[in-house]
Amino acid sequence: MTFLRAIIVAFIVVGVLDLLTKRTLKKTDSLDKFIVRAPIDFAALGAIGMALVIGVLIYGEIEGEVMPLVIMIVFNIVIVLPSALLMIAPIKGVWDVIVDDDDITVVKAFVYRRHWKFSKITYGKMGRGGMKVYVEGRKRKAFFVDGMCEHYSNFEERMKAEGKEIIYPEGMEPYQDDESNQDEELDQD
């Protein structure tokens, strides 16, 4: 019963924080100042998972069933943990890439902050799910920008505007204007 109460309280608190985040989030087309952050839709998916967890736990309490320890551990790893992570992802400071003119601040888990300069970016490498960004003086990636996050397109457009190279894997290259025109001409014939 204590576990059920903790899940319900966490569900309500994170839900309120997500609603506050949604109200304060500003959409921008600016390429100079923007924040790449997980979309609020992630919180909705997490809420569905947590509602399922709460429903199962309430059903178990009503029926007087005791869940075996192994099933409880698997249940927590498979449903509770991913749902909780989805619910907290859109909250400010959980995972942000903050671009402010030439300054880039990458925030992870509220406390881990790394600072970079946009002018120091050498190239970006597109991969499954987003872009790995490399800066001068480092052979390993400096940070990752998730393609599903809000304002990812701002980051990609800024890279193109600054003349930074974006490397695409084979078969993932974006359409060029003349390629899309050729496709339209073939469709008309």
N, CA, C and O atoms as a DFTB+ gen file, in Angstrom:
756 C
 N C O
     1  1       0.824      -1.194       0.000
     2  2       0.000       0.000       0.000
     3  2       0.867       1.257       0.000
     4  3       0.499       2.268      -0.599
     5  1       2.004       1.195       0.664
     6  2       2.910       2.342       0.707
     7  2       3.452       2.648      -0.687
     8  3       3.588       3.807      -1.080
     9  1       3.759       1.575      -1.426
    10  2       4.261       1.749      -2.788
    11  2       3.212       2.429      -3.661
    12  3       3.538       3.311      -4.456
    13  1       1.960       2.023      -3.514
    14  2       0.864       2.613      -4.275
    15  2       0.728       4.101      -3.956
    16  3       0.559       4.917      -4.862
    17  1       0.801       4.451      -2.689
    18  2       0.707       5.871      -2.300
    19  2       1.858       6.677      -2.899
    20  3       1.654       7.788      -3.390
    21  1       3.058       6.118      -2.857
    22  2       4.225       6.816      -3.421
    23  2       4.071       7.035      -4.917
    24  3       4.400       8.105      -5.428
    25  1       3.568       6.021      -5.624
    26  2       3.355       6.140      -7.076
    27  2       2.314       7.217      -7.370
    28  3       2.507       8.028      -8.276
    29  1       1.217       7.237      -6.621
    30  2       0.159       8.228      -6.853
    31  2       0.675       9.645      -6.583
    32  3       0.405      10.558      -7.363
    33  1       1.409       9.833      -5.495
    34  2       1.963      11.160      -5.180
    35  2       2.950      11.598      -6.265
    36  3       2.910      12.744      -6.711
    37  1       3.825      10.701      -6.686
    38  2       4.791      11.030      -7.744
    39  2       4.063      11.376      -9.035
    40  3       4.448      12.315      -9.733
    41  1       3.024      10.630      -9.355
    42  2       2.227      10.868     -10.554
    43  2       1.617      12.268     -10.530
    44  3       1.661      12.981     -11.533
    45  1       1.059      12.658      -9.410
    46  2       0.422      13.975      -9.293
    47  2       1.460      15.096      -9.340
    48  3       1.269      16.085     -10.048
    49  1       2.552      14.952      -8.596
    50  2       3.582      16.000      -8.555
    51  2       4.196      16.211      -9.932
    52  3       4.315      17.347     -10.391
    53  1       4.585      15.133     -10.587
    54  2       5.208      15.262     -11.909
    55  2       4.191      15.787     -12.919
    56  3       4.547      16.562     -13.806
    57  1       2.947      15.377     -12.795
    58  2       1.909      15.901     -13.691
    59  2       1.754      17.406     -13.560
    60  3       1.633      18.109     -14.563
    61  1       1.757      17.902     -12.340
    62  2       1.657      19.356     -12.111
    63  2       2.884      20.069     -12.685
    64  3       2.752      21.113     -13.324
    65  1       4.072      19.511     -12.460
    66  2       5.289      20.114     -13.024
    67  2       5.256      20.137     -14.555
    68  3       5.689      21.108     -15.176
    69  1       4.742      19.065     -15.156
    70  2       4.627      19.031     -16.617
    71  2       3.654      20.090     -17.127
    72  3       3.911      20.736     -18.143
    73  1       2.534      20.268     -16.418
    74  2       1.579      21.303     -16.826
    75  2       2.195      22.700     -16.700
    76  3       1.973      23.553     -17.559
    77  1       2.960      22.934     -15.647
    78  2       3.641      24.223     -15.498
    79  2       4.670      24.424     -16.612
    80  3       4.820      25.530     -17.131
    81  1       5.373      23.357     -16.974
    82  2       6.352      23.435     -18.064
    83  2       5.651      23.775     -19.366
    84  3       6.140      24.595     -20.144
    85  1       4.510      23.148     -19.606
    86  2       3.771      23.406     -20.848
    87  2       3.318      24.860     -20.924
    88  3       3.367      25.473     -21.990
    89  1       2.882      25.408     -19.802
    90  2       2.402      26.791     -19.797
    91  2       3.526      27.793     -20.018
    92  3       3.297      28.856     -20.595
    93  1       4.745      27.473     -19.567
    94  2       5.844      28.427     -19.683
    95  2       6.693      28.215     -20.932
    96  3       7.551      29.041     -21.243
    97  1       6.463      27.112     -21.654
    98  2       7.265      26.821     -22.837
    99  2       6.904      27.777     -23.966
   100  3       5.729      27.967     -24.279
   101  1       7.922      28.374     -24.574
   102  2       7.701      29.316     -25.658
   103  2       8.219      28.725     -26.957
   104  3       9.374      28.309     -27.042
   105  1       7.362      28.689     -27.967
   106  2       7.772      28.255     -29.292
   107  2       8.472      29.430     -29.955
   108  3       8.016      30.570     -29.861
   109  1       9.581      29.148     -30.625
   110  2      10.315      30.225     -31.272
   111  2      10.889      29.758     -32.602
   112  3      11.261      28.595     -32.763
   113  1      10.952      30.670     -33.532
   114  2      11.596      30.400     -34.815
   115  2      12.988      31.008     -34.846
   116  3      13.684      30.914     -35.857
   117  1      13.395      31.623     -33.760
   118  2      14.698      32.271     -33.678
   119  2      15.812      31.242     -33.775
   120  3      15.721      30.159     -33.196
   121  1      16.854      31.583     -34.504
   122  2      18.018      30.717     -34.590
   123  2      19.098      31.144     -33.606
   124  3      20.121      30.472     -33.479
   125  1      18.875      32.268     -32.903
   126  2      19.872      32.773     -31.970
   127  2      19.628      32.316     -30.533
   128  3      20.577      31.992     -29.820
   129  1      18.369      32.288     -30.103
   130  2      18.045      31.910     -28.726
   131  2      16.896      30.904     -28.734
   132  3      15.774      31.226     -29.126
   133  1      17.195      29.682     -28.295
   134  2      16.175      28.646     -28.198
   135  2      16.678      27.540     -27.280
   136  3      17.865      27.466     -26.961
   137  1      15.750      26.681     -26.861
   138  2      16.090      25.558     -25.980
   139  2      15.560      24.281     -26.614
   140  3      14.374      24.179     -26.930
   141  1      16.440      23.314     -26.797
   142  2      16.044      21.999     -27.292
   143  2      15.703      21.164     -26.060
   144  3      16.560      20.897     -25.218
   145  1      14.435      20.757     -25.970
   146  2      13.951      20.039     -24.794
   147  2      12.939      18.984     -25.246
   148  3      12.309      19.135     -26.293
   149  1      12.787      17.930     -24.467
   150  2      11.825      16.870     -24.787
   151  2      10.417      17.453     -24.861
   152  3      10.060      18.313     -24.055
   153  1       9.616      16.993     -25.819
   154  2       8.255      17.531     -25.947
   155  2       7.347      17.067     -24.814
   156  3       7.597      16.042     -24.180
   157  1       6.305      17.828     -24.573
   158  2       5.355      17.529     -23.502
   159  2       4.589      16.240     -23.801
   160  3       4.006      15.647     -22.893
   161  1       4.583      15.798     -25.064
   162  2       3.910      14.550     -25.431
   163  2       4.524      13.355     -24.700
   164  3       3.834      12.371     -24.432
   165  1       5.811      13.437     -24.377
   166  2       6.459      12.356     -23.631
   167  2       5.783      12.177     -22.278
   168  3       5.611      11.052     -21.807
   169  1       5.403      13.279     -21.660
   170  2       4.754      13.214     -20.347
   171  2       3.412      12.503     -20.448
   172  3       3.026      11.770     -19.538
   173  1       2.701      12.717     -21.550
   174  2       1.413      12.041     -21.737
   175  2       1.610      10.530     -21.847
   176  3       0.833       9.760     -21.283
   177  1       2.640      10.106     -22.567
   178  2       2.924       8.674     -22.663
   179  2       3.294       8.098     -21.293
   180  3       2.852       7.009     -20.926
   181  1       4.100       8.835     -20.554
   182  2       4.461       8.401     -19.206
   183  2       3.252       8.335     -18.288
   184  3       3.153       7.442     -17.445
   185  1       2.331       9.278     -18.451
   186  2       1.114       9.288     -17.627
   187  2       0.257       8.063     -17.909
   188  3      -0.353       7.508     -16.995
   189  1       0.207       7.641     -19.164
   190  2      -0.561       6.437     -19.506
   191  2       0.050       5.220     -18.808
   192  3      -0.665       4.397     -18.237
   193  1       1.383       5.116     -18.862
   194  2       2.056       4.004     -18.185
   195  2       1.837       4.030     -16.687
   196  3       1.592       2.991     -16.074
   197  1       1.924       5.213     -16.091
   198  2       1.730       5.320     -14.637
   199  2       0.270       5.035     -14.252
   200  3       0.016       4.455     -13.196
   201  1      -0.675       5.431     -15.087
   202  2      -2.080       5.115     -14.815
   203  2      -2.283       3.602     -14.848
   204  3      -3.042       3.058     -14.047
   205  1      -1.610       2.929     -15.766
   206  2      -1.678       1.469     -15.815
   207  2      -1.115       0.856     -14.531
   208  3      -1.700      -0.068     -13.967
   209  1       0.012       1.374     -14.083
   210  2       0.635       0.890     -12.845
   211  2      -0.304       1.091     -11.664
   212  3      -0.516       0.171     -10.874
   213  1      -0.863       2.278     -11.540
   214  2      -1.780       2.569     -10.431
   215  2      -3.001       1.653     -10.487
   216  3      -3.452       1.144      -9.461
   217  1      -3.527       1.451     -11.687
   218  2      -4.683       0.558     -11.844
   219  2      -4.377      -0.867     -11.417
   220  3      -5.181      -1.495     -10.728
   221  1      -3.219      -1.384     -11.821
   222  2      -2.836      -2.748     -11.434
   223  2      -2.656      -2.847      -9.928
   224  3      -3.094      -3.819      -9.314
   225  1      -2.016      -1.849      -9.326
   226  2      -1.798      -1.889      -7.871
   227  2      -3.102      -1.772      -7.092
   228  3      -3.272      -2.435      -6.069
   229  1      -4.022      -0.939      -7.562
   230  2      -5.324      -0.816      -6.892
   231  2      -6.110      -2.129      -7.030
   232  3      -6.744      -2.581      -6.076
   233  1      -6.063      -2.732      -8.216
   234  2      -6.740      -4.014      -8.421
   235  2      -6.182      -5.073      -7.466
   236  3      -6.936      -5.843      -6.872
   237  1      -4.854      -5.103      -7.325
   238  2      -4.216      -6.050      -6.413
   239  2      -4.647      -5.818      -4.970
   240  3      -4.858      -6.776      -4.227
   241  1      -4.780      -4.560      -4.567
   242  2      -5.218      -4.244      -3.206
   243  2      -6.670      -4.667      -2.977
   244  3      -6.997      -5.227      -1.930
   245  1      -7.535      -4.402      -3.948
   246  2      -8.954      -4.747      -3.807
   247  2      -9.136      -6.261      -3.728
   248  3      -9.896      -6.762      -2.899
   249  1      -8.432      -6.981      -4.599
   250  2      -8.560      -8.436      -4.633
   251  2      -7.774      -9.130      -3.522
   252  3      -7.957     -10.324      -3.285
   253  1      -6.910      -8.397      -2.847
   254  2      -6.108      -8.976      -1.777
   255  2      -4.959      -9.837      -2.298
   256  3      -4.409     -10.659      -1.565
   257  1      -4.603      -9.644      -3.561
   258  2      -3.515     -10.413      -4.171
   259  2      -2.171      -9.816      -3.761
   260  3      -2.013      -8.598      -3.676
   261  1      -1.221     -10.689      -3.512
   262  2       0.138     -10.265      -3.213
   263  2       0.993     -10.602      -4.427
   264  3       1.053     -11.753      -4.859
   265  1       1.650      -9.588      -4.967
   266  2       2.459      -9.788      -6.152
   267  2       3.811     -10.400      -5.746
   268  3       4.482      -9.871      -4.859
   269  1       4.216     -11.508      -6.388
   270  2       5.521     -12.094      -6.076
   271  2       6.653     -11.099      -6.353
   272  3       6.526     -10.228      -7.213
   273  1       7.748     -11.237      -5.622
   274  2       8.867     -10.300      -5.707
   275  2       9.451     -10.221      -7.119
   276  3       9.753      -9.130      -7.602
   277  1       9.609     -11.354      -7.776
   278  2      10.187     -11.371      -9.129
   279  2       9.306     -10.587     -10.094
   280  3       9.803      -9.794     -10.893
   281  1       7.996     -10.811     -10.016
   282  2       7.070     -10.089     -10.899
   283  2       7.087      -8.602     -10.573
   284  3       7.020      -7.778     -11.484
   285  1       7.175      -8.243      -9.308
   286  2       7.227      -6.833      -8.898
   287  2       8.484      -6.163      -9.442
   288  3       8.413      -5.023      -9.900
   289  1       9.631      -6.837      -9.405
   290  2      10.881      -6.267      -9.926
   291  2      10.781      -6.067     -11.438
   292  3      11.146      -5.008     -11.950
   293  1      10.293      -7.072     -12.147
   294  2      10.136      -6.961     -13.606
   295  2       9.138      -5.853     -13.934
   296  3       9.368      -5.070     -14.855
   297  1       8.046      -5.779     -13.200
   298  2       7.015      -4.756     -13.400
   299  2       7.616      -3.356     -13.242
   300  3       7.330      -2.459     -14.035
   301  1       8.447      -3.179     -12.216
   302  2       9.088      -1.879     -11.989
   303  2      10.062      -1.529     -13.104
   304  3      10.091      -0.386     -13.561
   305  1      10.851      -2.484     -13.544
   306  2      11.854      -2.211     -14.586
   307  2      11.201      -1.965     -15.939
   308  3      11.640      -1.092     -16.688
   309  1      10.153      -2.727     -16.260
   310  2       9.541      -2.648     -17.585
   311  2       8.539      -1.503     -17.713
   312  3       8.452      -0.890     -18.777
   313  1       7.793      -1.203     -16.676
   314  2       6.736      -0.189     -16.809
   315  2       6.980       1.052     -15.953
   316  3       6.907       2.167     -16.469
   317  1       7.264       0.892     -14.673
   318  2       7.359       2.041     -13.774
   319  2       8.535       2.944     -14.141
   320  3       8.355       4.153     -14.286
   321  1       9.716       2.389     -14.291
   322  2      10.904       3.205     -14.585
   323  2      10.794       3.967     -15.908
   324  3      11.017       5.177     -15.920
   325  1      10.453       3.297     -17.038
   326  2      10.312       4.070     -18.286
   327  2       9.209       5.125     -18.214
   328  3       9.367       6.224     -18.747
   329  1       8.096       4.800     -17.559
   330  2       7.000       5.776     -17.451
   331  2       7.427       6.988     -16.636
   332  3       7.111       8.124     -16.991
   333  1       8.137       6.748     -15.552
   334  2       8.614       7.863     -14.723
   335  2       9.606       8.726     -15.505
   336  3       9.544       9.954     -15.436
   337  1      10.508       8.101     -16.239
   338  2      11.470       8.867     -17.040
   339  2      10.778       9.683     -18.128
   340  3      11.159      10.825     -18.386
   341  1       9.766       9.104     -18.762
   342  2       9.008       9.855     -19.766
   343  2       8.285      11.042     -19.139
   344  3       8.189      12.104     -19.754
   345  1       7.778      10.871     -17.928
   346  2       7.046      11.964     -17.293
   347  2       7.953      13.109     -16.864
   348  3       7.541      14.269     -16.905
   349  1       9.189      12.803     -16.451
   350  2      10.062      13.894     -16.009
   351  2      10.887      14.500     -17.136
   352  3      11.481      15.561     -16.948
   353  1      10.943      13.861     -18.300
   354  2      11.779      14.352     -19.401
   355  2      11.485      15.798     -19.824
   356  3      12.435      16.544     -20.061
   357  1      10.218      16.235     -19.933
   358  2       9.967      17.615     -20.379
   359  2      10.230      18.700     -19.336
   360  3      10.154      19.884     -19.664
   361  1      10.532      18.338     -18.103
   362  2      10.744      19.330     -17.058
   363  2      12.077      20.040     -17.291
   364  3      13.071      19.411     -17.654
   365  1      12.085      21.334     -17.081
   366  2      13.283      22.151     -17.288
   367  2      14.453      21.618     -16.460
   368  3      14.335      21.403     -15.253
   369  1      15.575      21.413     -17.132
   370  2      16.782      20.982     -16.445
   371  2      17.039      19.497     -16.463
   372  3      18.129      19.058     -16.093
   373  1      16.064      18.705     -16.884
   374  2      16.288      17.261     -16.940
   375  2      17.213      16.940     -18.099
   376  3      18.196      16.220     -17.927
   377  1      16.909      17.469     -19.280
   378  2      17.787      17.308     -20.438
   379  2      17.508      18.479     -21.374
   380  3      16.496      18.491     -22.074
   381  1      18.403      19.459     -21.386
   382  2      18.233      20.654     -22.208
   383  2      19.509      20.953     -22.972
   384  3      20.614      20.722     -22.482
   385  1      19.338      21.468     -24.177
   386  2      20.437      22.074     -24.927
   387  2      20.010      23.527     -25.130
   388  3      19.107      23.816     -25.915
   389  1      20.669      24.432     -24.415
   390  2      20.297      25.850     -24.431
   391  2      21.250      26.598     -25.355
   392  3      22.459      26.625     -25.121
   393  1      20.699      27.207     -26.406
   394  2      21.501      27.990     -27.342
   395  2      21.172      29.459     -27.117
   396  3      20.020      29.876     -27.229
   397  1      22.206      30.239     -26.796
   398  2      22.055      31.667     -26.568
   399  2      23.166      32.371     -27.341
   400  3      24.285      32.513     -26.849
   401  1      22.845      32.806     -28.549
   402  2      23.809      33.381     -29.490
   403  2      24.935      32.378     -29.744
   404  3      24.684      31.335     -30.347
   405  1      26.161      32.654     -29.308
   406  2      27.277      31.748     -29.579
   407  2      27.463      30.723     -28.461
   408  3      28.239      29.780     -28.615
   409  1      26.769      30.893     -27.347
   410  2      26.928      29.985     -26.207
   411  2      25.951      28.814     -26.289
   412  3      24.773      28.988     -26.602
   413  1      26.463      27.626     -26.005
   414  2      25.631      26.427     -25.916
   415  2      25.866      25.826     -24.540
   416  3      27.005      25.575     -24.147
   417  1      24.774      25.596     -23.808
   418  2      24.855      24.953     -22.498
   419  2      24.054      23.660     -22.563
   420  3      22.868      23.667     -22.892
   421  1      24.710      22.560     -22.249
   422  2      24.045      21.257     -22.220
   423  2      23.813      20.901     -20.753
   424  3      24.762      20.783     -19.978
   425  1      22.540      20.730     -20.379
   426  2      22.162      20.424     -19.002
   427  2      21.611      19.009     -18.954
   428  3      20.727      18.647     -19.731
   429  1      22.142      18.211     -18.032
   430  2      21.648      16.848     -17.837
   431  2      21.396      16.635     -16.350
   432  3      22.247      16.944     -15.515
   433  1      20.241      16.115     -16.032
   434  2      19.869      15.751     -14.662
   435  2      20.038      16.902     -13.674
   436  3      20.525      16.686     -12.564
   437  1      19.654      18.098     -14.044
   438  2      19.622      19.295     -13.204
   439  2      20.999      19.826     -12.797
   440  3      21.128      21.032     -12.587
   441  1      22.014      19.003     -12.678
   442  2      23.286      19.451     -12.125
   443  2      24.453      19.397     -13.108
   444  3      25.359      20.224     -13.014
   445  1      24.461      18.471     -14.025
   446  2      25.586      18.318     -14.938
   447  2      25.447      19.326     -16.076
   448  3      24.531      19.232     -16.893
   449  1      26.361      20.286     -16.118
   450  2      26.330      21.325     -17.155
   451  2      27.662      21.366     -17.880
   452  3      28.727      21.336     -17.262
   453  1      27.584      21.436     -19.206
   454  2      28.775      21.615     -20.032
   455  2      28.520      22.817     -20.923
   456  3      27.404      23.017     -21.404
   457  1      29.541      23.605     -21.140
   458  2      29.419      24.815     -21.945
   459  2      30.279      24.690     -23.192
   460  3      31.428      24.251     -23.137
   461  1      29.697      25.086     -24.314
   462  2      30.391      25.051     -25.595
   463  2      30.119      26.354     -26.330
   464  3      29.249      27.128     -25.929
   465  1      30.848      26.594     -27.384
   466  2      30.629      27.747     -28.263
   467  2      30.174      27.236     -29.621
   468  3      30.726      26.268     -30.144
   469  1      29.169      27.886     -30.188
   470  2      28.684      27.472     -31.507
   471  2      29.785      27.635     -32.545
   472  3      29.878      26.849     -33.488
   473  1      30.608      28.645     -32.372
   474  2      31.687      28.893     -33.329
   475  2      32.753      27.799     -33.306
   476  3      33.514      27.659     -34.264
   477  1      32.816      27.027     -32.226
   478  2      33.814      25.955     -32.092
   479  2      33.329      24.616     -32.647
   480  3      34.097      23.656     -32.687
   481  1      32.063      24.537     -33.076
   482  2      31.548      23.290     -33.644
   483  2      32.231      23.038     -34.979
   484  3      32.287      23.924     -35.831
   485  1      32.750      21.832     -35.159
   486  2      33.392      21.490     -36.431
   487  2      32.409      20.818     -37.379
   488  3      32.359      21.156     -38.561
   489  1      31.629      19.871     -36.872
   490  2      30.624      19.215     -37.714
   491  2      29.618      18.482     -36.849
   492  3      29.814      18.295     -35.648
   493  1      28.534      18.070     -37.495
   494  2      27.520      17.258     -36.835
   495  2      27.337      15.988     -37.639
   496  3      27.404      16.010     -38.868
   497  1      27.109      14.891     -36.957
   498  2      26.935      13.610     -37.632
   499  2      25.545      13.085     -37.307
   500  3      25.231      12.769     -36.159
   501  1      24.712      12.999     -38.357
   502  2      23.349      12.500     -38.178
   503  2      23.394      11.005     -37.923
   504  3      24.196      10.282     -38.515
   505  1      22.538      10.562     -37.049
   506  2      22.439       9.144     -36.753
   507  2      21.009       8.796     -36.450
   508  3      20.094       9.590     -36.672
   509  1      20.832       7.617     -35.949
   510  2      19.494       7.187     -35.601
   511  2      18.999       8.009     -34.415
   512  3      19.524       7.889     -33.308
   513  1      18.005       8.829     -34.644
   514  2      17.403       9.574     -33.554
   515  2      17.864      11.005     -33.369
   516  3      17.231      11.746     -32.616
   517  1      18.933      11.428     -34.018
   518  2      19.375      12.802     -33.819
   519  2      20.755      13.070     -34.382
   520  3      21.205      12.396     -35.309
   521  1      21.427      14.071     -33.810
   522  2      22.719      14.527     -34.314
   523  2      23.769      14.525     -33.205
   524  3      23.557      15.069     -32.121
   525  1      24.905      13.897     -33.507
   526  2      26.059      13.970     -32.623
   527  2      26.855      15.185     -33.062
   528  3      27.147      15.341     -34.248
   529  1      27.208      16.044     -32.122
   530  2      27.903      17.296     -32.435
   531  2      29.347      17.199     -31.941
   532  3      29.604      16.817     -30.799
   533  1      30.277      17.551     -32.818
   534  2      31.708      17.494     -32.508
   535  2      32.267      18.909     -32.505
   536  3      31.885      19.729     -33.340
   537  1      33.167      19.201     -31.575
   538  2      33.772      20.528     -31.477
   539  2      35.281      20.415     -31.656
   540  3      35.854      19.328     -31.586
   541  1      35.911      21.568     -31.890
   542  2      37.362      21.629     -32.072
   543  2      38.076      21.067     -30.854
   544  3      37.686      21.327     -29.716
   545  1      39.129      20.290     -31.105
   546  2      39.949      19.782     -30.015
   547  2      39.444      18.500     -29.374
   548  3      40.054      18.017     -28.420
   549  1      38.331      17.926     -29.877
   550  2      37.804      16.677     -29.319
   551  2      37.589      15.672     -30.435
   552  3      37.041      16.006     -31.486
   553  1      38.023      14.441     -30.203
   554  2      37.776      13.391     -31.183
   555  2      36.424      12.730     -30.934
   556  3      35.786      12.233     -31.863
   557  1      35.987      12.727     -29.661
   558  2      34.688      12.163     -29.316
   559  2      33.621      13.239     -29.427
   560  3      33.919      14.433     -29.444
   561  1      32.370      12.794     -29.502
   562  2      31.276      13.772     -29.597
   563  2      31.229      14.643     -28.350
   564  3      31.509      14.193     -27.239
   565  1      30.871      15.889     -28.564
   566  2      30.739      16.816     -27.441
   567  2      29.372      16.646     -26.779
   568  3      29.270      16.592     -25.554
   569  1      28.318      16.563     -27.602
   570  2      26.970      16.367     -27.082
   571  2      26.073      15.837     -28.184
   572  3      26.453      15.804     -29.354
   573  1      24.884      15.425     -27.793
   574  2      23.902      14.847     -28.702
   575  2      22.648      15.692     -28.670
   576  3      22.207      16.116     -27.602
   577  1      22.068      15.943     -29.837
   578  2      20.804      16.674     -29.929
   579  2      19.763      15.712     -30.489
   580  3      19.875      15.260     -31.628
   581  1      18.755      15.402     -29.684
   582  2      17.734      14.431     -30.051
   583  2      16.793      15.015     -31.103
   584  3      16.283      16.124     -30.939
   585  1      16.568      14.272     -32.176
   586  2      15.724      14.724     -33.273
   587  2      14.250      14.806     -32.939
   588  3      13.494      15.448     -33.668
   589  1      13.817      14.170     -31.850
   590  2      12.400      14.209     -31.480
   591  2      12.076      15.387     -30.575
   592  3      10.910      15.612     -30.252
   593  1      13.067      16.128     -30.167
   594  2      12.844      17.229     -29.227
   595  2      12.387      18.494     -29.945
   596  3      12.653      18.702     -31.129
   597  1      11.688      19.328     -29.180
   598  2      11.241      20.611     -29.720
   599  2      12.451      21.492     -29.968
   600  3      13.408      21.483     -29.195
   601  1      12.402      22.243     -31.038
   602  2      13.429      23.176     -31.492
   603  2      14.674      22.482     -32.054
   604  3      15.705      23.126     -32.247
   605  1      14.585      21.161     -32.319
   606  2      15.690      20.476     -32.982
   607  2      15.913      21.078     -34.366
   608  3      17.053      21.248     -34.800
   609  1      14.823      21.400     -35.053
   610  2      14.942      21.976     -36.393
   611  2      15.658      23.330     -36.338
   612  3      16.379      23.683     -37.271
   613  1      15.465      24.093     -35.253
   614  2      16.194      25.354     -35.092
   615  2      17.694      25.089     -35.028
   616  3      18.486      25.803     -35.643
   617  1      18.078      24.058     -34.279
   618  2      19.499      23.731     -34.145
   619  2      20.083      23.317     -35.493
   620  3      21.177      23.744     -35.863
   621  1      19.348      22.487     -36.218
   622  2      19.824      22.029     -37.531
   623  2      19.923      23.196     -38.515
   624  3      20.895      23.291     -39.266
   625  1      18.932      24.078     -38.517
   626  2      18.964      25.254     -39.401
   627  2      20.121      26.184     -39.040
   628  3      20.763      26.760     -39.918
   629  1      20.378      26.322     -37.750
   630  2      21.499      27.168     -37.315
   631  2      22.823      26.576     -37.785
   632  3      23.715      27.310     -38.211
   633  1      22.953      25.261     -37.711
   634  2      24.170      24.600     -38.210
   635  2      24.363      24.907     -39.698
   636  3      25.471      25.221     -40.134
   637  1      23.283      24.815     -40.467
   638  2      23.372      25.089     -41.905
   639  2      23.677      26.565     -42.154
   640  3      24.483      26.891     -43.025
   641  1      23.043      27.457     -41.400
   642  2      23.257      28.896     -41.575
   643  2      24.691      29.296     -41.242
   644  3      25.243      30.202     -41.866
   645  1      25.295      28.624     -40.261
   646  2      26.671      28.932     -39.860
   647  2      27.685      28.251     -40.773
   648  3      28.890      28.463     -40.629
   649  1      27.205      27.432     -41.715
   650  2      28.106      26.748     -42.631
   651  2      28.800      25.538     -42.018
   652  3      29.852      25.115     -42.497
   653  1      28.218      24.982     -40.967
   654  2      28.791      23.796     -40.319
   655  2      28.375      22.563     -41.117
   656  3      27.232      22.459     -41.563
   657  1      29.304      21.638     -41.291
   658  2      29.038      20.438     -42.069
   659  2      28.158      19.483     -41.265
   660  3      28.375      19.268     -40.072
   661  1      27.161      18.916     -41.945
   662  2      26.324      17.888     -41.348
   663  2      26.503      16.636     -42.198
   664  3      26.180      16.629     -43.385
   665  1      27.018      15.585     -41.583
   666  2      27.289      14.332     -42.286
   667  2      26.089      13.413     -42.110
   668  3      25.671      13.120     -40.989
   669  1      25.540      12.962     -43.243
   670  2      24.392      12.071     -43.223
   671  2      24.839      10.655     -43.585
   672  3      25.697      10.488     -44.451
   673  1      24.273       9.633     -42.937
   674  2      24.577       8.263     -43.343
   675  2      24.013       7.992     -44.736
   676  3      23.113       8.688     -45.205
   677  1      24.549       6.987     -45.369
   678  2      24.108       6.645     -46.717
   679  2      22.618       6.315     -46.703
   680  3      22.154       5.532     -45.874
   681  1      21.880       6.912     -47.619
   682  2      20.446       6.689     -47.715
   683  2      19.617       7.607     -46.838
   684  3      18.388       7.541     -46.868
   685  1      20.259       8.459     -46.061
   686  2      19.527       9.348     -45.163
   687  2      19.699      10.814     -45.551
   688  3      19.256      11.704     -44.825
   689  1      20.341      11.067     -46.693
   690  2      20.581      12.448     -47.108
   691  2      19.258      13.163     -47.348
   692  3      18.312      12.562     -47.857
   693  1      19.183      14.427     -46.990
   694  2      17.936      15.177     -47.225
   695  2      17.795      15.498     -48.707
   696  3      18.781      15.546     -49.441
   697  1      16.549      15.718     -49.137
   698  2      16.288      16.104     -50.515
   699  2      16.911      17.458     -50.814
   700  3      16.877      18.367     -49.984
   701  1      17.473      17.584     -51.989
   702  2      17.910      18.876     -52.495
   703  2      16.759      19.437     -53.324
   704  3      15.880      18.678     -53.730
   705  1      16.738      20.736     -53.587
   706  2      15.638      21.349     -54.328
   707  2      15.494      20.737     -55.718
   708  3      14.374      20.459     -56.145
   709  1      16.616      20.517     -56.447
   710  2      16.515      19.967     -57.804
   711  2      16.058      18.512     -57.775
   712  3      15.402      18.072     -58.719
   713  1      16.379      17.738     -56.718
   714  2      15.920      16.356     -56.619
   715  2      14.415      16.298     -56.434
   716  3      13.755      15.459     -57.047
   717  1      13.856      17.170     -55.605
   718  2      12.412      17.157     -55.383
   719  2      11.676      17.618     -56.638
   720  3      10.580      17.135     -56.923
   721  1      12.271      18.554     -57.396
   722  2      11.660      18.982     -58.646
   723  2      11.659      17.851     -59.664
   724  3      10.691      17.703     -60.411
   725  1      12.724      17.045     -59.712
   726  2      12.780      15.905     -60.625
   727  2      11.715      14.883     -60.263
   728  3      11.079      14.316     -61.151
   729  1      11.511      14.640     -58.973
   730  2      10.476      13.711     -58.548
   731  2       9.101      14.205     -58.960
   732  3       8.267      13.404     -59.381
   733  1       8.843      15.493     -58.852
   734  2       7.553      16.051     -59.258
   735  2       7.358      15.928     -60.761
   736  3       6.253      15.630     -61.213
   737  1       8.423      16.154     -61.555
   738  2       8.322      16.022     -63.003
   739  2       8.035      14.584     -63.404
   740  3       7.268      14.349     -64.337
   741  1       8.638      13.613     -62.716
   742  2       8.382      12.198     -63.009
   743  2       6.943      11.832     -62.665
   744  3       6.319      11.038     -63.369
   745  1       6.416      12.405     -61.589
   746  2       5.040      12.133     -61.211
   747  2       4.047      12.692     -62.234
   748  3       2.990      12.106     -62.464
   749  1       4.393      13.827     -62.845
   750  2       3.496      14.439     -63.809
   751  2       3.491      13.692     -65.135
   752  3       2.486      13.728     -65.845
   753  1       4.583      13.016     -65.495
   754  2       4.655      12.274     -66.779
   755  2       3.877      11.031     -66.769
   756  3       3.847      10.314     -67.769
